[in-house]
PDB file of N, CA and C in Angstrom:
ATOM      1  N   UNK A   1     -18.309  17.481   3.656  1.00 94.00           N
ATOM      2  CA  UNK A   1     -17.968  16.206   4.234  1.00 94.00           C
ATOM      3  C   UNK A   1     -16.557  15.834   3.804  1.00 94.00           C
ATOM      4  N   UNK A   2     -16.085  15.490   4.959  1.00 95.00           N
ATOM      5  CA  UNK A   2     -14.526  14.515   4.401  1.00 95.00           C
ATOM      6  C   UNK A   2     -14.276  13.417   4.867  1.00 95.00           C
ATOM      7  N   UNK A   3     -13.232  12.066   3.950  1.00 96.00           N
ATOM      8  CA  UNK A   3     -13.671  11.397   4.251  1.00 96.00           C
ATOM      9  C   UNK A   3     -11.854  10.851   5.204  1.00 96.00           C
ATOM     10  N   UNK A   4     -12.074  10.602   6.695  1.00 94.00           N
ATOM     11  CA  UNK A   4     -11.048  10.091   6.552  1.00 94.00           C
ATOM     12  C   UNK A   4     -10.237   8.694   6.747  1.00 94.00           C
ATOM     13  N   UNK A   5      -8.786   8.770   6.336  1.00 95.00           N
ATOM     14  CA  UNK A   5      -8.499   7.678   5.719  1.00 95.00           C
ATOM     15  C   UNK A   5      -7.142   6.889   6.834  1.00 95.00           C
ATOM     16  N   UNK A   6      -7.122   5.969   7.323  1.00 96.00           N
ATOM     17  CA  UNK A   6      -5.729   5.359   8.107  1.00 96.00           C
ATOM     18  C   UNK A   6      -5.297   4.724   6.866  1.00 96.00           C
ATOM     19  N   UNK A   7      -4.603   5.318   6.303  1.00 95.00           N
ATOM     20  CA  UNK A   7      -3.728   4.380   5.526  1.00 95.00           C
ATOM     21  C   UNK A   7      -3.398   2.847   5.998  1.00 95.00           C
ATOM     22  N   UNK A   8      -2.425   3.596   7.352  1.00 95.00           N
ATOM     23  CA  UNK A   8      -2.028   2.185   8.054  1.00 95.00           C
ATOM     24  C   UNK A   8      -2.562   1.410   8.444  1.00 95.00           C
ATOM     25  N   UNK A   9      -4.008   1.355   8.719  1.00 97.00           N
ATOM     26  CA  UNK A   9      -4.730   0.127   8.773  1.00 97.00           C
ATOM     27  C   UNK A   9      -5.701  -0.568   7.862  1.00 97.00           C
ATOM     28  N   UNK A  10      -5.221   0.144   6.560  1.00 97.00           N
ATOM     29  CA  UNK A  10      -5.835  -0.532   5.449  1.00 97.00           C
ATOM     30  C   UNK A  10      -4.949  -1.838   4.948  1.00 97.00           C
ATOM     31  N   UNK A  11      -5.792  -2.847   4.975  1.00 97.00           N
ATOM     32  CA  UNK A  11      -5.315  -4.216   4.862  1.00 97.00           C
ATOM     33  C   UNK A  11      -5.693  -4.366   3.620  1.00 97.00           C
ATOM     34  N   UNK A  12      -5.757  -3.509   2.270  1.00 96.00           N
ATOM     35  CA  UNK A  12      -5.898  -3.762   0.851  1.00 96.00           C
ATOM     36  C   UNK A  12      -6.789  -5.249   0.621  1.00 96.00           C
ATOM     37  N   UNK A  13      -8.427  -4.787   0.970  1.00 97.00           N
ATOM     38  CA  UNK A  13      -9.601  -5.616   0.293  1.00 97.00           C
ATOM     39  C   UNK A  13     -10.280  -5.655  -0.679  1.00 97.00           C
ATOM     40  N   UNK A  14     -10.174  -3.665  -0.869  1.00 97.00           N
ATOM     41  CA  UNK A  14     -10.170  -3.861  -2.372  1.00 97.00           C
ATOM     42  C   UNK A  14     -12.025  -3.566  -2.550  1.00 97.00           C
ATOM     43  N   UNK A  15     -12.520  -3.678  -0.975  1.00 98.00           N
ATOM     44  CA  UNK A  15     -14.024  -2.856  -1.164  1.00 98.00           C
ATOM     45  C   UNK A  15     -14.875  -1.502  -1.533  1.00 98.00           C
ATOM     46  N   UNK A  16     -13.475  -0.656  -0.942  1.00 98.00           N
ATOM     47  CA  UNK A  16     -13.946   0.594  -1.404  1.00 98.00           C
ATOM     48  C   UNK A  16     -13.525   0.952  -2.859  1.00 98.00           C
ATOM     49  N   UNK A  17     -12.725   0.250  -3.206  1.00 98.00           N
ATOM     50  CA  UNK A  17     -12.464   0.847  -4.652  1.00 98.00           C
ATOM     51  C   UNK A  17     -13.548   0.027  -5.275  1.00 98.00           C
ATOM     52  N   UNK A  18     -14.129  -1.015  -5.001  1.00 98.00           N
ATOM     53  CA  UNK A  18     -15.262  -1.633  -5.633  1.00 98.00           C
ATOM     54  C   UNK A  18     -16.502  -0.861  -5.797  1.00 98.00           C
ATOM     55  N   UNK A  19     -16.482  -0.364  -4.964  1.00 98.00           N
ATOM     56  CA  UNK A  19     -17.950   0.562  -3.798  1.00 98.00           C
ATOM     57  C   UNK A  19     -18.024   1.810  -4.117  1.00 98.00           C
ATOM     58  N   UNK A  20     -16.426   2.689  -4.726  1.00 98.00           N
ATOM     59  CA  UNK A  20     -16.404   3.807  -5.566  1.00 98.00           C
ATOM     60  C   UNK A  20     -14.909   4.077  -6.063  1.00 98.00           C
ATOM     61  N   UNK A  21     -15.030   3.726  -7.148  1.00 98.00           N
ATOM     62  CA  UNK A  21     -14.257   3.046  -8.371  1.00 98.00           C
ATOM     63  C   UNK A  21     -13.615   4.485  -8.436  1.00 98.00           C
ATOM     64  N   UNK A  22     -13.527   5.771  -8.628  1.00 97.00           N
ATOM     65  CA  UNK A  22     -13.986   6.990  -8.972  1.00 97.00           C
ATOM     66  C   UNK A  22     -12.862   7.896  -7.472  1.00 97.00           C
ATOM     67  N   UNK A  23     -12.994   7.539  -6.609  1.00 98.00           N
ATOM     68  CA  UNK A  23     -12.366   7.641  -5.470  1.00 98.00           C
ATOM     69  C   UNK A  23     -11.444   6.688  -4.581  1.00 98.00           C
ATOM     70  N   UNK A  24     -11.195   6.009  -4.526  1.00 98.00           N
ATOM     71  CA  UNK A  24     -10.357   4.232  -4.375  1.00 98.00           C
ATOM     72  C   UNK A  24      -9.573   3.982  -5.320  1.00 98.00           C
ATOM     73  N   UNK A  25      -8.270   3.725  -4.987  1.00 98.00           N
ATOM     74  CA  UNK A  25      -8.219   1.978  -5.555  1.00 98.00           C
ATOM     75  C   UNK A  25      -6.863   1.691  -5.187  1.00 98.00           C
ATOM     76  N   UNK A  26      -5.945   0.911  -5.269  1.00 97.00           N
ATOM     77  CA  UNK A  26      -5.382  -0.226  -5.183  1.00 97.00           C
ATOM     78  C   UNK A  26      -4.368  -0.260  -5.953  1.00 97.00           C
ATOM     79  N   UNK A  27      -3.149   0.174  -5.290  1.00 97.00           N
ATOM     80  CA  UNK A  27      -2.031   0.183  -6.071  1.00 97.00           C
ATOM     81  C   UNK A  27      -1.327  -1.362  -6.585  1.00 97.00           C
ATOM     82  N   UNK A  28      -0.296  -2.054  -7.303  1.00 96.00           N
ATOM     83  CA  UNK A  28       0.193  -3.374  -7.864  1.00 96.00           C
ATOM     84  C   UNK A  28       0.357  -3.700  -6.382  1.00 96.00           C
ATOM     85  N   UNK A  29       0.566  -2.818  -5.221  1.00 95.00           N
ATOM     86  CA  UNK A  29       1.390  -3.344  -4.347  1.00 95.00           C
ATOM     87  C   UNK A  29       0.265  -3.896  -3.140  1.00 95.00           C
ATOM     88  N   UNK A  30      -1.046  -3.384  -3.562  1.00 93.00           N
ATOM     89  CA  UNK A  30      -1.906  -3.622  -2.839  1.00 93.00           C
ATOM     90  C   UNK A  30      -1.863  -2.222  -1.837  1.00 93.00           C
ATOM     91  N   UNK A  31      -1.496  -1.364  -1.944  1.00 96.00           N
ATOM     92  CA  UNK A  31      -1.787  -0.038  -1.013  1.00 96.00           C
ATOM     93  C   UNK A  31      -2.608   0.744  -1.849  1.00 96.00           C
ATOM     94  N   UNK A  32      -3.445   0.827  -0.496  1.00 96.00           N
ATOM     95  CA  UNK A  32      -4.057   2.213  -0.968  1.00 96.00           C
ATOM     96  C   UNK A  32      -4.322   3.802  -1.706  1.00 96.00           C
ATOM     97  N   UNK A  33      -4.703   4.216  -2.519  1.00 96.00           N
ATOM     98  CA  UNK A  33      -4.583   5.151  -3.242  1.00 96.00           C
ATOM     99  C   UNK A  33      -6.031   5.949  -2.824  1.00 96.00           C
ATOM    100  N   UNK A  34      -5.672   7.640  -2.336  1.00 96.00           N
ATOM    101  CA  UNK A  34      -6.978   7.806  -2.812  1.00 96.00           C
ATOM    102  C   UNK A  34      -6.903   8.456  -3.884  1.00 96.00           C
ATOM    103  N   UNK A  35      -8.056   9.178  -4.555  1.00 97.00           N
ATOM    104  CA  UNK A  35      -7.785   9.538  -6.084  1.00 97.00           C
ATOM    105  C   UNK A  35      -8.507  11.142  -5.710  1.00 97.00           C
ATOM    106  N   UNK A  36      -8.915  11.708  -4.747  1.00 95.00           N
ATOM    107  CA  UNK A  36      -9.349  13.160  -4.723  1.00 95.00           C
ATOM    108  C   UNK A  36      -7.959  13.507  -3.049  1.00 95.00           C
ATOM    109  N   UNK A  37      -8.575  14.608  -3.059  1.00 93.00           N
ATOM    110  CA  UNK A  37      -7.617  15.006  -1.957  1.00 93.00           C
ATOM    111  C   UNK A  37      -8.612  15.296  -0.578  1.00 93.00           C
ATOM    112  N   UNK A  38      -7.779  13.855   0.120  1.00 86.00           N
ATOM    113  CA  UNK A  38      -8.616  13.729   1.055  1.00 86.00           C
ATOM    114  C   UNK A  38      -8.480  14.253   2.409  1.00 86.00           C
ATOM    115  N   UNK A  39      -7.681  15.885   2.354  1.00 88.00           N
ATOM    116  CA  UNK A  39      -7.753  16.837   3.064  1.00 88.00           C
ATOM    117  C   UNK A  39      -8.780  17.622   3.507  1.00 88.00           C
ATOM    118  N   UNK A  40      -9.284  17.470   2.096  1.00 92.00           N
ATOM    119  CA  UNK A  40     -10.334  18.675   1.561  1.00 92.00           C
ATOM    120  C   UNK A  40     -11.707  18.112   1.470  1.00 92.00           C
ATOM    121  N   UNK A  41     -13.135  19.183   1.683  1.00 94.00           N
ATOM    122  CA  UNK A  41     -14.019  18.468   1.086  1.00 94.00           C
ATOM    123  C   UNK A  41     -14.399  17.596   0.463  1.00 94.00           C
ATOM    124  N   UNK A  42     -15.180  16.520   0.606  1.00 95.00           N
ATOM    125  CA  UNK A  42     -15.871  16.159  -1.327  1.00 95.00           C
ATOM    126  C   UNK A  42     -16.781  16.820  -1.854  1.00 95.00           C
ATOM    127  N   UNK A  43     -16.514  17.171  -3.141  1.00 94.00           N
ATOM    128  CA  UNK A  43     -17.869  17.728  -3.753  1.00 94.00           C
ATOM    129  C   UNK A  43     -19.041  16.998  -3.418  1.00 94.00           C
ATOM    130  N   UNK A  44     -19.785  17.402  -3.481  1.00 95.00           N
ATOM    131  CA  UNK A  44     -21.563  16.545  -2.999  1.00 95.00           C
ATOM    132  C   UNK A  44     -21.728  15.469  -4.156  1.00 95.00           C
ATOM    133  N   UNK A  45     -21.895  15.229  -5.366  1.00 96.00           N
ATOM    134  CA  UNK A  45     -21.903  14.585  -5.802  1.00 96.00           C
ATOM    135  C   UNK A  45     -20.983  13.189  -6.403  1.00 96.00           C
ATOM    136  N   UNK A  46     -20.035  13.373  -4.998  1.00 96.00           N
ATOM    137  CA  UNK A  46     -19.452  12.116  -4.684  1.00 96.00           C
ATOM    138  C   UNK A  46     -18.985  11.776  -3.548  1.00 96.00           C
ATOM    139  N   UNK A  47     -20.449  12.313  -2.354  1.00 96.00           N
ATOM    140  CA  UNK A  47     -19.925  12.286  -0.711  1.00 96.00           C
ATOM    141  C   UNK A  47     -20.895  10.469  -1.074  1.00 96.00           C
ATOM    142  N   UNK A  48     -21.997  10.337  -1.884  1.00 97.00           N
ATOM    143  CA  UNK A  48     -22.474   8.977  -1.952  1.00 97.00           C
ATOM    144  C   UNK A  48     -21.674   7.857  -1.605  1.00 97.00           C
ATOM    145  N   UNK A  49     -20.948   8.319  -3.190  1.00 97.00           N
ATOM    146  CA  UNK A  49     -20.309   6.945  -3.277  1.00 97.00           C
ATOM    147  C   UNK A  49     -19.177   6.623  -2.202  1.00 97.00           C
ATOM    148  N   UNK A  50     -18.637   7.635  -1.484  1.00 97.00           N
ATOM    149  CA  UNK A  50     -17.372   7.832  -0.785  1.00 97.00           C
ATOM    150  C   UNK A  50     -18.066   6.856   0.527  1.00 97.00           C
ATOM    151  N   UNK A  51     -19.897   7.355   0.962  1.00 97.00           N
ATOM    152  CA  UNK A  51     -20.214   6.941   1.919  1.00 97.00           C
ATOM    153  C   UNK A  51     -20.591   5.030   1.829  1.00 97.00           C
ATOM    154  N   UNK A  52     -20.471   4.549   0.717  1.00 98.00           N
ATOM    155  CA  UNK A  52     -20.865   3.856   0.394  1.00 98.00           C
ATOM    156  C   UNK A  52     -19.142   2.859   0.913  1.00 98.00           C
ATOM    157  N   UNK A  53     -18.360   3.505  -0.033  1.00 98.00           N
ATOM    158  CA  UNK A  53     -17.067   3.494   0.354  1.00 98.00           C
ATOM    159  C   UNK A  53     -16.941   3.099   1.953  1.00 98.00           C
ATOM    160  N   UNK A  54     -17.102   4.153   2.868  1.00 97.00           N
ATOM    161  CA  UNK A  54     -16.792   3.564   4.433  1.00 97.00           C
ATOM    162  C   UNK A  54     -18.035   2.764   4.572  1.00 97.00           C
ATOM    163  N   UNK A  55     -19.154   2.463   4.821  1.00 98.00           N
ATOM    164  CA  UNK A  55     -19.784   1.240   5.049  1.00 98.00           C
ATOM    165  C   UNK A  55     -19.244  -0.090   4.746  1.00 98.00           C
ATOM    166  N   UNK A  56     -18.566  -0.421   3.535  1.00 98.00           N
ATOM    167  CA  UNK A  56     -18.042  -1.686   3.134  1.00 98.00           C
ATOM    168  C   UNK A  56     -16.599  -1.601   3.451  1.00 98.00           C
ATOM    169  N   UNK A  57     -16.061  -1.353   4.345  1.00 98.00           N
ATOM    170  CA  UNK A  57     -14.404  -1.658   4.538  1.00 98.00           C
ATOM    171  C   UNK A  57     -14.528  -1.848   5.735  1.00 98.00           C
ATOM    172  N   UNK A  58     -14.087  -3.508   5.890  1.00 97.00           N
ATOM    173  CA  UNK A  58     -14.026  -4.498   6.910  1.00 97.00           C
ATOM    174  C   UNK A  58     -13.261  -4.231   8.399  1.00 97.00           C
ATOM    175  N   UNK A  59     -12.442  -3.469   7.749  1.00 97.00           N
ATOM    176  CA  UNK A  59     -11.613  -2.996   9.391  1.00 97.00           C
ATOM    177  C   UNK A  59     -11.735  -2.054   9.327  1.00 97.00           C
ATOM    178  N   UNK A  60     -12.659  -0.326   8.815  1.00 97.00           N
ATOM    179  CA  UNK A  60     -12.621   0.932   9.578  1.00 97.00           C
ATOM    180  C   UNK A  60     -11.841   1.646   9.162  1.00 97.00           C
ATOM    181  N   UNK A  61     -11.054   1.495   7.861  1.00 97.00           N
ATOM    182  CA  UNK A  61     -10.229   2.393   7.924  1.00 97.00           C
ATOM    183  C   UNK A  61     -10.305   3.199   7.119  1.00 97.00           C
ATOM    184  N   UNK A  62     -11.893   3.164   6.796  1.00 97.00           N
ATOM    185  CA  UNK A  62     -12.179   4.559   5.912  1.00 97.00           C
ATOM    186  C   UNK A  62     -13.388   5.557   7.160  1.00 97.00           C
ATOM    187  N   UNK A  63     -13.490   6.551   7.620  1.00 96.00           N
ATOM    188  CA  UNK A  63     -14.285   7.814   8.321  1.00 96.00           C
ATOM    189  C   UNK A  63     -15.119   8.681   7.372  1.00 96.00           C
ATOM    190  N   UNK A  64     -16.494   8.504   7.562  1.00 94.00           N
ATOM    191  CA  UNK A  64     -17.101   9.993   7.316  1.00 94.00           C
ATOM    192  C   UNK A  64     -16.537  10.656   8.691  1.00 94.00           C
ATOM    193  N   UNK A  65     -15.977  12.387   7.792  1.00 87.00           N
ATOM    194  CA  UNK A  65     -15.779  13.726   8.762  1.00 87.00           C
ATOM    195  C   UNK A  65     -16.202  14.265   8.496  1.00 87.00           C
ATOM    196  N   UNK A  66     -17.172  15.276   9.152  1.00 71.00           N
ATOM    197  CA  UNK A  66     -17.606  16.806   9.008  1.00 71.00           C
ATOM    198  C   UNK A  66     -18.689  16.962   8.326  1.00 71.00           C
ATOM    199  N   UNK A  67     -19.365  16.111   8.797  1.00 59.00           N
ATOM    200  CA  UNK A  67     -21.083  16.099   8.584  1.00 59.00           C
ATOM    201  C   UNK A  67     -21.775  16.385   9.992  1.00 59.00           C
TER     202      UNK A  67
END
């Protein structure tokens, strides 16, 4: 699974890094960071939290891919 990401329409809410602390978060400037490489797979034992991740972000701009 991968997860993907519009940068550009992330309006920094600050849910997914809430939702998975571990993969997210939130630069001083309020932009987005992801913290694995979100080219590539996720390992399975953090497609959860990632999925947990796109359910709670208000405008979409996080994707499950390749499931």
């Amino acid at each position: 699974m991968k997860v993907s990401i519009d940068f550009a329409r992330c309006e920094g809410h600050g849910l997914c890094e809430e939702a998975a602390p571990d993969l997210f978060r939130l630069d001083d400037e309020g932009d987005l960071l992801a913290l694995f490489d979100h080219e590539a797979d996720l390992p399975a034992d953090r497609q959860t939290a990632a999925e947990r991740a796109v359910r709670v972000c208000p405008i979409g701009a996080l994707k499950v891919a390749g499931r």
